[in-house]
């Protein structure tokens, strides 16, 4: 019966070491010391090693180091008199060797827990940095998206509003035709809601635009006073969504620049994709009316990109 009590006091707290690491370790070490003094067990404190491993893994050094010191002191106080005096199985030199072995085993368990804890902390820090980087890149991407949508749409709206004000005295009915402004505003709001939906971690209201939206961009530019020729040569297979969005945004920015600086003018948009390279060219002849902008007479080349 005397052997069952220390054995239970050693084994039961080990099962609770993850929830209560420090109390479990103290209980296990006290039970091991009692078992040593009663000569119940001769094993080298393996249960204490496991308990100290959990303490070092779960607790910071300022809490785990005192537990280790307590464990070493208890082990020495139990092993030396237990081996050399109470149950003289060893000489004092032999008891010292046994105590040293127990210290080595206990210290190894505590050290292993500290090493694992440091590795986990380093991994968590790296994961947090990666998450922060991904969030920053996503915010930058959404900012670019919003800039492209707003700048393009506002350019078209400004041009249409300017045309309406210019023709209002002589052609009031034509000035009242604001359908293009309305359509452009609706499209801009839809794309902005889609981009903001990503920020709210909610579902996007519409799929990201791609090469299929290029004809609509051309129509909007024509309504703003440009004469647009759209020429596309695309592979038979679908382009990746990210590449399609990039093409759409480059063409959108080029047309916005042409509307802003050259309308009315003739503009040519060429998109050539062969599966390995994408070439985008947006050019205009710069034939803007001197009355609307005397400084805009030079030929404007809006963009050329390869991806």
Short mmCIF file of C-alpha atoms in Angstrom, two decimals:
data_model
loop_
_atom_site.label_atom_id
_atom_site.label_comp_id
_atom_site.label_asym_id
_atom_site.label_seq_id
_atom_site.Cartn_x
_atom_site.Cartn_y
_atom_site.Cartn_z
CA UNK A 1 0.00 0.00 0.00
CA UNK A 2 2.89 2.35 0.79
CA UNK A 3 4.10 1.93 -2.77
CA UNK A 4 0.76 2.72 -4.37
CA UNK A 5 0.45 6.15 -2.82
CA UNK A 6 3.75 7.55 -4.19
CA UNK A 7 3.09 5.87 -7.53
CA UNK A 8 -0.34 7.54 -7.77
CA UNK A 9 1.11 10.88 -6.67
CA UNK A 10 3.72 10.57 -9.44
CA UNK A 11 1.45 9.34 -12.24
CA UNK A 12 -1.79 11.26 -11.79
CA UNK A 13 -0.33 14.82 -11.94
CA UNK A 14 1.50 13.90 -15.16
CA UNK A 15 -1.90 13.51 -16.82
CA UNK A 16 -2.75 17.12 -15.83
CA UNK A 17 0.60 18.68 -16.68
CA UNK A 18 -0.67 20.50 -19.78
CA UNK A 19 -3.41 22.33 -17.89
CA UNK A 20 -1.49 22.97 -14.65
CA UNK A 21 2.20 22.60 -15.53
CA UNK A 22 3.75 24.17 -12.42
CA UNK A 23 1.49 22.53 -9.77
CA UNK A 24 1.80 19.20 -11.57
CA UNK A 25 5.60 19.44 -11.64
CA UNK A 26 5.82 20.36 -7.95
CA UNK A 27 3.53 17.46 -6.99
CA UNK A 28 5.42 14.96 -9.14
CA UNK A 29 8.79 16.02 -7.74
CA UNK A 30 7.55 15.83 -4.17
CA UNK A 31 6.13 12.36 -4.82
CA UNK A 32 9.40 11.24 -6.45
CA UNK A 33 11.35 12.47 -3.44
CA UNK A 34 9.05 10.54 -1.11
CA UNK A 35 9.39 7.42 -3.28
CA UNK A 36 13.18 7.75 -3.18
CA UNK A 37 13.27 8.13 0.59
CA UNK A 38 10.91 5.14 1.00
CA UNK A 39 13.00 3.11 -1.45
CA UNK A 40 9.89 2.49 -3.58
CA UNK A 41 11.48 3.23 -6.94
CA UNK A 42 14.94 3.35 -8.45
CA UNK A 43 14.04 4.94 -11.80
CA UNK A 44 15.91 8.18 -12.62
CA UNK A 45 13.04 10.65 -12.23
CA UNK A 46 11.60 10.22 -15.75
CA UNK A 47 8.18 11.48 -14.65
CA UNK A 48 9.89 14.59 -13.25
CA UNK A 49 11.71 15.06 -16.55
CA UNK A 50 8.40 14.99 -18.42
CA UNK A 51 6.86 17.45 -15.99
CA UNK A 52 9.81 19.86 -16.28
CA UNK A 53 9.68 19.63 -20.08
CA UNK A 54 6.04 20.76 -19.99
CA UNK A 55 6.82 23.59 -17.56
CA UNK A 56 9.66 24.91 -19.76
CA UNK A 57 7.43 24.59 -22.84
CA UNK A 58 4.41 26.37 -21.34
CA UNK A 59 5.99 28.95 -19.03
CA UNK A 60 8.50 31.77 -19.64
CA UNK A 61 12.00 31.37 -18.16
CA UNK A 62 11.22 33.70 -15.22
CA UNK A 63 8.75 31.06 -14.00
CA UNK A 64 10.33 27.84 -15.27
CA UNK A 65 13.83 28.50 -13.89
CA UNK A 66 12.65 28.58 -10.23
CA UNK A 67 10.78 25.31 -10.83
CA UNK A 68 13.98 23.76 -12.22
CA UNK A 69 15.96 24.98 -9.19
CA UNK A 70 13.32 23.52 -6.87
CA UNK A 71 13.46 20.22 -8.75
CA UNK A 72 17.25 19.96 -8.50
CA UNK A 73 17.23 20.81 -4.81
CA UNK A 74 14.48 18.28 -4.04
CA UNK A 75 16.24 15.58 -6.08
CA UNK A 76 19.55 16.13 -4.29
CA UNK A 77 17.89 16.23 -0.87
CA UNK A 78 16.12 12.94 -1.58
CA UNK A 79 18.71 10.97 -3.53
CA UNK A 80 21.82 11.62 -1.39
CA UNK A 81 20.41 10.56 2.01
CA UNK A 82 18.12 7.97 0.43
CA UNK A 83 20.93 6.19 -1.36
CA UNK A 84 23.67 6.59 1.24
CA UNK A 85 21.86 6.63 4.63
CA UNK A 86 18.25 5.46 4.75
CA UNK A 87 18.64 2.54 2.38
CA UNK A 88 22.41 2.28 2.05
CA UNK A 89 22.69 0.84 -1.43
CA UNK A 90 25.51 3.20 -2.37
CA UNK A 91 28.48 4.92 -0.78
CA UNK A 92 28.43 8.71 -0.59
CA UNK A 93 30.42 8.88 -3.82
CA UNK A 94 28.00 6.48 -5.48
CA UNK A 95 25.02 8.45 -4.17
CA UNK A 96 26.59 11.61 -5.58
CA UNK A 97 26.86 9.90 -8.97
CA UNK A 98 23.18 8.89 -8.81
CA UNK A 99 22.22 12.47 -7.87
CA UNK A 100 24.28 13.80 -10.76
CA UNK A 101 22.48 11.41 -13.12
CA UNK A 102 19.10 12.59 -11.83
CA UNK A 103 20.15 16.23 -12.29
CA UNK A 104 21.29 15.47 -15.82
CA UNK A 105 17.96 13.82 -16.70
CA UNK A 106 15.88 16.60 -15.14
CA UNK A 107 18.00 19.31 -16.77
CA UNK A 108 17.73 17.60 -20.17
CA UNK A 109 13.93 17.63 -19.96
CA UNK A 110 13.83 21.31 -18.98
CA UNK A 111 16.33 22.27 -21.71
CA UNK A 112 14.38 20.40 -24.37
CA UNK A 113 11.22 22.27 -23.36
CA UNK A 114 13.02 25.63 -23.58
CA UNK A 115 14.41 24.83 -27.04
CA UNK A 116 11.00 23.80 -28.37
CA UNK A 117 9.43 26.92 -26.86
CA UNK A 118 11.98 29.18 -28.56
CA UNK A 119 11.47 27.45 -31.91
CA UNK A 120 7.72 27.84 -31.64
CA UNK A 121 8.03 31.50 -30.67
CA UNK A 122 10.31 32.10 -33.65
CA UNK A 123 7.88 30.34 -35.98
CA UNK A 124 4.96 32.38 -34.62
CA UNK A 125 6.92 35.59 -35.12
CA UNK A 126 7.74 34.66 -38.70
CA UNK A 127 4.09 33.75 -39.35
CA UNK A 128 2.97 37.10 -37.91
CA UNK A 129 5.46 38.96 -40.14
CA UNK A 130 4.26 37.03 -43.20
CA UNK A 131 0.65 37.84 -42.33
CA UNK A 132 1.52 41.50 -41.89
CA UNK A 133 3.32 41.54 -45.23
CA UNK A 134 0.40 39.89 -47.01
CA UNK A 135 -2.03 42.39 -45.48
CA UNK A 136 0.18 45.31 -46.51
CA UNK A 137 0.42 44.00 -50.06
CA UNK A 138 -3.34 43.47 -50.19
CA UNK A 139 -3.98 47.01 -48.94
CA UNK A 140 -1.61 48.37 -51.57
CA UNK A 141 -3.32 46.33 -54.28
CA UNK A 142 -6.76 47.60 -53.24
CA UNK A 143 -5.45 51.17 -53.12
CA UNK A 144 -4.19 50.78 -56.69
CA UNK A 145 -7.54 49.30 -57.69
CA UNK A 146 -9.46 52.22 -56.20
CA UNK A 147 -7.09 54.73 -57.81
CA UNK A 148 -7.52 53.14 -61.22
CA UNK A 149 -11.31 52.99 -60.92
CA UNK A 150 -11.73 56.52 -59.57
CA UNK A 151 -9.24 58.23 -61.87
CA UNK A 152 -10.62 56.57 -65.01
CA UNK A 153 -14.26 57.17 -64.15
CA UNK A 154 -13.77 60.74 -62.97
CA UNK A 155 -11.83 61.56 -66.13
CA UNK A 156 -14.73 60.41 -68.27
CA UNK A 157 -17.28 62.18 -66.09
CA UNK A 158 -15.26 65.43 -66.14
CA UNK A 159 -14.94 65.36 -69.92
CA UNK A 160 -18.65 64.66 -70.40
CA UNK A 161 -19.60 67.39 -67.94
CA UNK A 162 -17.30 69.82 -69.73
CA UNK A 163 -18.81 68.95 -73.11
CA UNK A 164 -22.32 69.37 -71.70
CA UNK A 165 -21.48 72.81 -70.32
CA UNK A 166 -19.87 73.81 -73.62
CA UNK A 167 -22.87 72.86 -75.80
CA UNK A 168 -25.56 73.92 -73.33
CA UNK A 169 -26.14 77.44 -74.76
CA UNK A 170 -26.67 76.23 -78.34
CA UNK A 171 -27.83 72.61 -77.90
CA UNK A 172 -29.59 72.31 -74.55
CA UNK A 173 -31.18 68.97 -75.39
CA UNK A 174 -27.77 67.42 -76.05
CA UNK A 175 -26.44 68.89 -72.83
CA UNK A 176 -29.23 67.21 -70.91
CA UNK A 177 -28.18 63.76 -72.19
CA UNK A 178 -26.20 62.59 -69.19
CA UNK A 179 -26.62 58.87 -69.79
CA UNK A 180 -22.88 58.31 -70.20
CA UNK A 181 -22.15 60.06 -66.91
CA UNK A 182 -24.78 57.92 -65.21
CA UNK A 183 -23.45 54.66 -66.68
CA UNK A 184 -19.86 55.55 -65.82
CA UNK A 185 -20.85 56.45 -62.26
CA UNK A 186 -22.74 53.17 -61.81
CA UNK A 187 -19.81 51.13 -63.13
CA UNK A 188 -17.39 52.97 -60.85
CA UNK A 189 -19.61 52.37 -57.81
CA UNK A 190 -19.85 48.65 -58.63
CA UNK A 191 -16.08 48.27 -58.86
CA UNK A 192 -15.53 50.28 -55.69
CA UNK A 193 -18.01 48.10 -53.79
CA UNK A 194 -16.17 45.03 -55.06
CA UNK A 195 -12.81 46.38 -53.86
CA UNK A 196 -14.20 47.52 -50.51
CA UNK A 197 -15.84 44.13 -50.07
CA UNK A 198 -12.35 42.64 -49.93
CA UNK A 199 -11.42 45.07 -47.15
CA UNK A 200 -14.47 44.02 -45.17
CA UNK A 201 -13.49 40.35 -45.73
CA UNK A 202 -16.84 39.83 -47.37
CA UNK A 203 -17.76 38.43 -50.80
CA UNK A 204 -17.02 40.60 -53.78
CA UNK A 205 -20.10 42.01 -55.47
CA UNK A 206 -18.73 41.34 -58.94
CA UNK A 207 -15.84 39.38 -60.40
CA UNK A 208 -12.60 41.21 -61.04
CA UNK A 209 -12.56 42.77 -64.52
CA UNK A 210 -10.41 41.20 -67.18
CA UNK A 211 -9.82 41.24 -70.91
CA UNK A 212 -13.53 40.68 -71.52
CA UNK A 213 -14.11 44.22 -70.20
CA UNK A 214 -11.88 45.93 -72.78
CA UNK A 215 -14.73 46.63 -75.27
CA UNK A 216 -16.70 48.38 -72.52
CA UNK A 217 -13.66 50.55 -71.71
CA UNK A 218 -13.45 51.49 -75.38
CA UNK A 219 -17.16 52.37 -75.45
CA UNK A 220 -16.78 54.63 -72.42
CA UNK A 221 -13.79 56.35 -74.04
CA UNK A 222 -15.75 56.85 -77.28
CA UNK A 223 -18.56 58.44 -75.30
CA UNK A 224 -16.00 60.84 -73.84
CA UNK A 225 -14.92 62.02 -77.28
CA UNK A 226 -12.19 59.59 -78.33
CA UNK A 227 -12.24 57.63 -81.55
CA UNK A 228 -11.01 54.25 -80.33
CA UNK A 229 -9.76 51.30 -82.36
CA UNK A 230 -9.42 48.18 -80.17
CA UNK A 231 -7.26 45.37 -81.52
CA UNK A 232 -6.73 42.24 -79.42
CA UNK A 233 -4.87 39.03 -80.13
CA UNK A 234 -5.35 36.66 -77.22
CA UNK A 235 -4.55 32.95 -76.75
CA UNK A 236 -7.37 30.42 -77.03
CA UNK A 237 -7.06 29.36 -73.39
CA UNK A 238 -8.24 31.71 -70.66
CA UNK A 239 -5.68 34.05 -69.18
CA UNK A 240 -5.06 33.89 -65.41
CA UNK A 241 -7.37 36.20 -63.47
CA UNK A 242 -4.49 38.30 -62.13
CA UNK A 243 -3.01 38.82 -65.58
CA UNK A 244 -6.41 39.70 -67.04
CA UNK A 245 -6.93 42.30 -64.31
CA UNK A 246 -3.48 43.79 -64.98
CA UNK A 247 -4.23 44.11 -68.70
CA UNK A 248 -7.59 45.71 -67.94
CA UNK A 249 -6.05 48.27 -65.57
CA UNK A 250 -3.22 49.22 -67.97
CA UNK A 251 -5.66 49.80 -70.82
CA UNK A 252 -7.99 51.69 -68.48
CA UNK A 253 -5.19 53.99 -67.33
CA UNK A 254 -4.02 54.56 -70.90
CA UNK A 255 -7.51 55.49 -72.09
CA UNK A 256 -8.02 57.75 -69.07
CA UNK A 257 -4.81 59.61 -69.95
CA UNK A 258 -5.89 59.92 -73.56
CA UNK A 259 -9.31 61.26 -72.55
CA UNK A 260 -7.75 63.68 -70.10
CA UNK A 261 -4.99 65.04 -72.33
CA UNK A 262 -5.97 64.42 -75.96
CA UNK A 263 -9.76 64.09 -76.45
CA UNK A 264 -11.13 64.50 -79.04
CA UNK A 265 -8.50 62.42 -80.77
CA UNK A 266 -8.01 59.09 -82.49
CA UNK A 267 -6.74 56.40 -80.13
CA UNK A 268 -5.50 52.90 -80.89
CA UNK A 269 -5.41 50.14 -78.26
CA UNK A 270 -3.49 46.98 -79.12
CA UNK A 271 -3.27 43.97 -76.79
CA UNK A 272 -1.10 41.12 -78.00
CA UNK A 273 -0.74 37.99 -75.85
CA UNK A 274 0.95 34.83 -77.12
CA UNK A 275 1.12 32.77 -73.91
CA UNK A 276 4.66 33.89 -73.04
CA UNK A 277 4.49 37.67 -73.35
CA UNK A 278 1.77 40.28 -73.21
CA UNK A 279 2.31 43.52 -75.07
CA UNK A 280 -0.06 46.44 -74.49
CA UNK A 281 0.07 49.63 -76.51
CA UNK A 282 -2.24 52.63 -76.15
CA UNK A 283 -1.45 55.50 -78.53
CA UNK A 284 -3.28 58.60 -79.74
CA UNK A 285 -2.60 61.26 -82.36
CA UNK A 286 -2.92 64.15 -79.92
CA UNK A 287 -5.52 66.01 -81.95
CA UNK A 288 -7.12 67.89 -79.07
CA UNK A 289 -9.04 71.03 -79.81
CA UNK A 290 -6.88 74.09 -79.08
CA UNK A 291 -9.96 75.91 -77.80
CA UNK A 292 -10.41 73.39 -75.01
CA UNK A 293 -6.72 73.01 -74.17
CA UNK A 294 -4.23 75.10 -76.16
CA UNK A 295 -1.25 73.39 -74.54
CA UNK A 296 -2.25 69.88 -75.56
CA UNK A 297 -0.89 69.63 -79.12
CA UNK A 298 1.86 67.08 -78.82
CA UNK A 299 1.44 63.44 -79.62
CA UNK A 300 0.69 61.44 -76.48
CA UNK A 301 1.87 57.91 -76.10
CA UNK A 302 -0.03 56.48 -73.15
CA UNK A 303 1.72 53.22 -72.44
CA UNK A 304 3.53 50.13 -73.53
CA UNK A 305 4.03 47.17 -71.21
CA UNK A 306 5.24 43.60 -71.30
CA UNK A 307 4.39 40.90 -68.78
#
